[in-house]
Short mmCIF file of C-alpha atoms in Angstrom, two decimals:
data_model
loop_
_atom_site.label_atom_id
_atom_site.label_comp_id
_atom_site.label_asym_id
_atom_site.label_seq_id
_atom_site.Cartn_x
_atom_site.Cartn_y
_atom_site.Cartn_z
CA MET A 12 -57.06 -45.24 -142.20
CA ARG A 13 -58.05 -41.85 -141.32
CA LEU A 14 -55.88 -38.84 -141.00
CA PRO A 15 -55.81 -37.11 -137.59
CA ARG A 16 -57.79 -33.92 -137.38
CA PRO A 17 -55.48 -30.86 -137.17
CA GLY A 18 -55.29 -29.08 -133.88
CA PHE A 19 -56.60 -25.51 -133.45
CA ARG A 20 -53.06 -24.02 -133.77
CA SER A 21 -52.38 -25.92 -137.02
CA ALA A 22 -55.72 -24.89 -138.50
CA LEU A 23 -55.06 -21.24 -137.54
CA LEU A 24 -51.58 -21.36 -139.08
CA LEU A 25 -53.03 -22.82 -142.35
CA LEU A 26 -55.68 -20.12 -142.40
CA LEU A 27 -53.14 -17.41 -142.03
CA LEU A 28 -50.84 -18.82 -144.68
CA ALA A 29 -53.88 -19.00 -147.18
CA LEU A 30 -54.87 -15.45 -146.30
CA GLY A 31 -51.31 -14.09 -146.63
CA GLY A 32 -50.98 -15.98 -150.00
CA GLY A 33 -54.22 -14.33 -151.18
CA MET A 34 -53.15 -11.06 -150.18
CA ALA A 35 -49.72 -11.45 -152.05
CA LEU A 36 -51.64 -12.40 -155.24
CA LEU A 37 -53.64 -9.28 -155.07
CA ASP A 38 -50.67 -7.11 -154.59
CA LEU A 39 -49.03 -8.51 -157.80
CA GLU A 40 -51.40 -6.60 -160.03
CA PRO A 41 -49.63 -3.49 -161.59
CA PRO A 42 -51.05 -0.18 -160.31
CA VAL A 43 -53.56 1.46 -162.38
CA PRO A 44 -52.31 4.62 -163.84
CA GLY A 45 -53.92 7.94 -162.89
CA PRO A 46 -56.04 10.03 -165.40
CA VAL A 47 -54.56 11.33 -168.52
CA PRO A 48 -53.44 14.84 -167.68
CA GLY A 49 -54.94 17.77 -169.61
CA GLY A 50 -55.24 21.49 -169.27
CA GLU A 51 -54.58 24.68 -170.97
CA ALA A 52 -51.45 23.22 -172.49
CA GLY A 53 -53.53 20.73 -174.44
CA GLU A 54 -53.37 16.97 -174.66
CA PRO A 55 -49.99 15.32 -174.12
CA ASP A 56 -48.53 12.95 -176.57
CA TYR A 57 -47.13 11.00 -173.68
CA TYR A 58 -46.78 10.92 -169.91
CA LEU A 59 -44.68 8.86 -167.53
CA GLU A 60 -45.14 8.03 -163.94
CA ASP A 61 -42.21 7.67 -161.38
CA ALA A 62 -39.86 8.93 -164.08
CA ARG A 63 -36.08 9.17 -163.64
CA LEU A 64 -34.25 11.14 -166.29
CA THR A 65 -30.57 11.63 -166.86
CA ARG A 66 -29.34 14.21 -169.33
CA PHE A 67 -25.70 14.18 -170.77
CA ASP A 68 -23.49 16.98 -171.83
CA ALA A 69 -21.66 17.15 -175.23
CA GLN A 70 -18.85 15.00 -173.93
CA GLY A 71 -21.27 12.30 -172.58
CA ARG A 72 -21.09 12.99 -168.89
CA PRO A 73 -24.20 13.09 -166.90
CA HIS A 74 -24.87 16.71 -165.91
CA GLN A 75 -28.53 16.69 -164.87
CA ARG A 76 -30.72 14.06 -163.14
CA LEU A 77 -34.42 14.50 -162.57
CA VAL A 78 -36.89 12.41 -160.57
CA THR A 79 -40.65 13.19 -160.70
CA PRO A 80 -43.83 11.27 -159.81
CA ARG A 81 -45.36 12.34 -163.24
CA LEU A 82 -43.93 13.79 -166.32
CA THR A 83 -46.08 15.08 -169.24
CA HIS A 84 -45.06 16.34 -172.70
CA THR A 85 -47.23 18.34 -174.92
CA PRO A 86 -46.21 18.37 -178.54
CA HIS A 87 -47.76 21.70 -179.77
CA ASP A 88 -45.39 23.75 -177.54
CA ASP A 89 -42.64 21.08 -176.94
CA VAL A 90 -42.69 21.47 -173.28
CA THR A 91 -42.26 18.73 -170.65
CA ARG A 92 -44.09 19.48 -167.41
CA LEU A 93 -42.96 17.82 -164.06
CA ASP A 94 -44.85 17.30 -160.87
CA GLN A 95 -42.83 17.73 -157.70
CA PRO A 96 -39.53 17.54 -159.30
CA GLU A 97 -36.20 16.83 -157.67
CA ALA A 98 -33.05 17.61 -159.70
CA ARG A 99 -29.49 16.98 -159.21
CA LEU A 100 -27.39 19.42 -161.18
CA ILE A 101 -23.64 18.42 -161.75
CA ASP A 102 -21.08 21.12 -162.35
CA ASN A 103 -17.84 20.84 -164.32
CA ALA A 104 -15.90 19.96 -161.08
CA GLY A 105 -18.32 16.99 -160.47
CA ARG A 106 -20.07 18.70 -157.52
CA GLY A 107 -23.65 17.99 -156.99
CA TRP A 108 -26.32 20.76 -156.56
CA LEU A 109 -29.86 19.85 -155.52
CA ALA A 110 -32.91 21.69 -156.80
CA SER A 111 -36.58 21.09 -156.19
CA GLY A 112 -40.10 22.60 -156.53
CA GLU A 113 -43.75 21.88 -156.57
CA ARG A 114 -43.89 22.15 -160.33
CA GLY A 115 -41.46 22.22 -163.03
CA SER A 116 -40.98 22.52 -166.84
CA LEU A 117 -38.29 21.60 -169.35
CA GLY A 118 -38.26 23.87 -172.44
CA ALA A 119 -37.80 22.77 -176.02
CA ASN A 120 -34.58 20.75 -176.32
CA GLY A 121 -34.61 20.37 -172.44
CA ASP A 122 -31.96 23.00 -171.97
CA LEU A 123 -34.16 25.39 -169.75
CA LEU A 124 -35.36 23.83 -166.45
CA THR A 125 -37.86 26.00 -164.57
CA LEU A 126 -38.97 25.17 -161.07
CA SER A 127 -41.91 26.91 -159.45
CA GLY A 128 -43.78 26.81 -156.02
CA ASN A 129 -41.34 26.84 -153.23
CA ALA A 130 -38.33 26.35 -155.46
CA ARG A 131 -35.15 25.57 -153.69
CA LEU A 132 -31.43 25.32 -154.76
CA LEU A 133 -28.92 23.63 -152.42
CA ALA A 134 -25.16 23.57 -152.58
CA PRO A 135 -24.31 20.81 -150.07
CA ALA A 136 -20.58 21.22 -150.25
CA GLU A 137 -20.89 24.87 -149.35
CA ARG A 138 -23.76 24.44 -147.00
CA TRP A 139 -25.93 27.11 -148.51
CA GLN A 140 -29.56 27.06 -149.53
CA LEU A 141 -31.52 29.28 -151.66
CA ASP A 142 -35.32 29.50 -151.51
CA THR A 143 -37.48 31.35 -154.06
CA GLU A 144 -40.87 31.08 -155.85
CA VAL A 145 -39.55 30.57 -159.43
CA LEU A 146 -36.05 29.21 -160.26
CA HIS A 147 -34.59 28.91 -163.74
CA PHE A 148 -31.69 26.89 -164.73
CA ASP A 149 -29.86 26.90 -168.08
CA ALA A 150 -28.04 23.40 -168.28
CA ASP A 151 -25.73 24.60 -171.10
CA SER A 152 -24.27 27.52 -169.33
CA GLY A 153 -24.80 26.22 -165.75
CA HIS A 154 -26.51 29.59 -164.90
CA ALA A 155 -29.43 29.54 -162.33
CA TRP A 156 -31.55 32.54 -161.60
CA SER A 157 -34.61 33.93 -160.13
CA ASP A 158 -36.45 37.30 -160.70
CA THR A 159 -38.59 36.65 -157.59
CA PRO A 160 -37.74 37.54 -154.05
CA THR A 161 -35.10 35.15 -152.68
CA LEU A 162 -33.65 34.00 -149.29
CA LEU A 163 -30.07 32.70 -149.24
CA ARG A 164 -28.94 30.99 -146.12
CA GLN A 165 -25.56 29.65 -145.02
CA PRO A 166 -25.99 29.07 -141.31
CA PRO A 167 -25.81 31.23 -139.26
CA GLN A 168 -25.99 33.89 -142.01
CA ARG A 169 -29.07 34.72 -144.09
CA MET A 170 -29.68 37.37 -146.87
CA ARG A 171 -32.60 38.50 -148.88
CA GLY A 172 -32.72 39.97 -152.28
CA GLU A 173 -35.20 40.68 -154.98
CA ARG A 174 -33.08 38.83 -157.61
CA PHE A 175 -30.30 36.24 -157.60
CA ASP A 176 -27.87 34.55 -160.13
CA ALA A 177 -25.73 31.61 -159.65
CA TRP A 178 -23.09 30.20 -161.88
CA ILE A 179 -22.52 26.62 -160.57
CA HIS A 180 -19.51 25.89 -162.84
CA ASP A 181 -17.80 28.95 -161.29
CA ASN A 182 -19.22 28.31 -157.73
CA ARG A 183 -20.48 31.99 -157.82
CA VAL A 184 -23.70 33.51 -156.41
CA ARG A 185 -24.97 37.05 -156.75
CA LEU A 186 -27.97 38.71 -154.86
CA THR A 187 -29.13 41.92 -156.18
CA ASP A 188 -31.82 44.76 -155.65
CA ASN A 189 -32.89 45.62 -151.96
CA VAL A 190 -30.37 43.05 -150.43
CA ARG A 191 -30.64 42.69 -146.66
CA GLY A 192 -28.79 40.30 -144.45
CA TYR A 193 -27.99 38.91 -140.98
CA HIS A 194 -24.44 38.33 -140.38
CA PRO A 195 -23.43 37.49 -136.82
CA PRO A 196 -19.78 38.14 -135.80
CA ASP A 197 -17.47 35.19 -135.72
CA THR A 198 -16.88 34.45 -131.97
CA ARG A 199 -14.32 31.63 -132.43
CA GLU A 200 -11.15 32.34 -130.59
CA GLU A 201 -7.87 32.36 -132.53
CA PRO A 202 -5.53 29.59 -131.27
CA GLU A 203 -2.56 30.87 -129.18
CA SER A 204 0.95 30.50 -130.73
#
């Protein structure tokens, strides 16, 4: 007794299933890590790819979350370097502040976060955004600052200054040195009584 020969459609379906299964097996292999980073900071003692970090305050509450495609730690200076970091900073009232940059570093003990290259600080609840070249953030005091020219926007307003300070726990921002701005008048009408 002979089995009937499969039809063209059945053969094509079997071929597609076999090809799909082979592709799925190839995709199961873990990705090969990139080259070990080096540079003027020396050889790292470790590096992580697709890293997610959460830092906690003295009371055990999360107060800083970092996401980065690559994190590198060098032991001789105890600095952690971050590629394209995105940070979520949480103030004492539980509000989230977002910070990002092209590069970043965490100083010894991880208290000072420095973001550089198109650094940005966002306050979503207040709808303002700050853009600068280098942004520093001290996690212990909740103080963010920049000594480089800064653009602060809260649509439709915008202001520029040579330096800025923000205290996230107090929800306070200050621009200083050669401050210029655009503040359109409020055109909303008052409701009639």
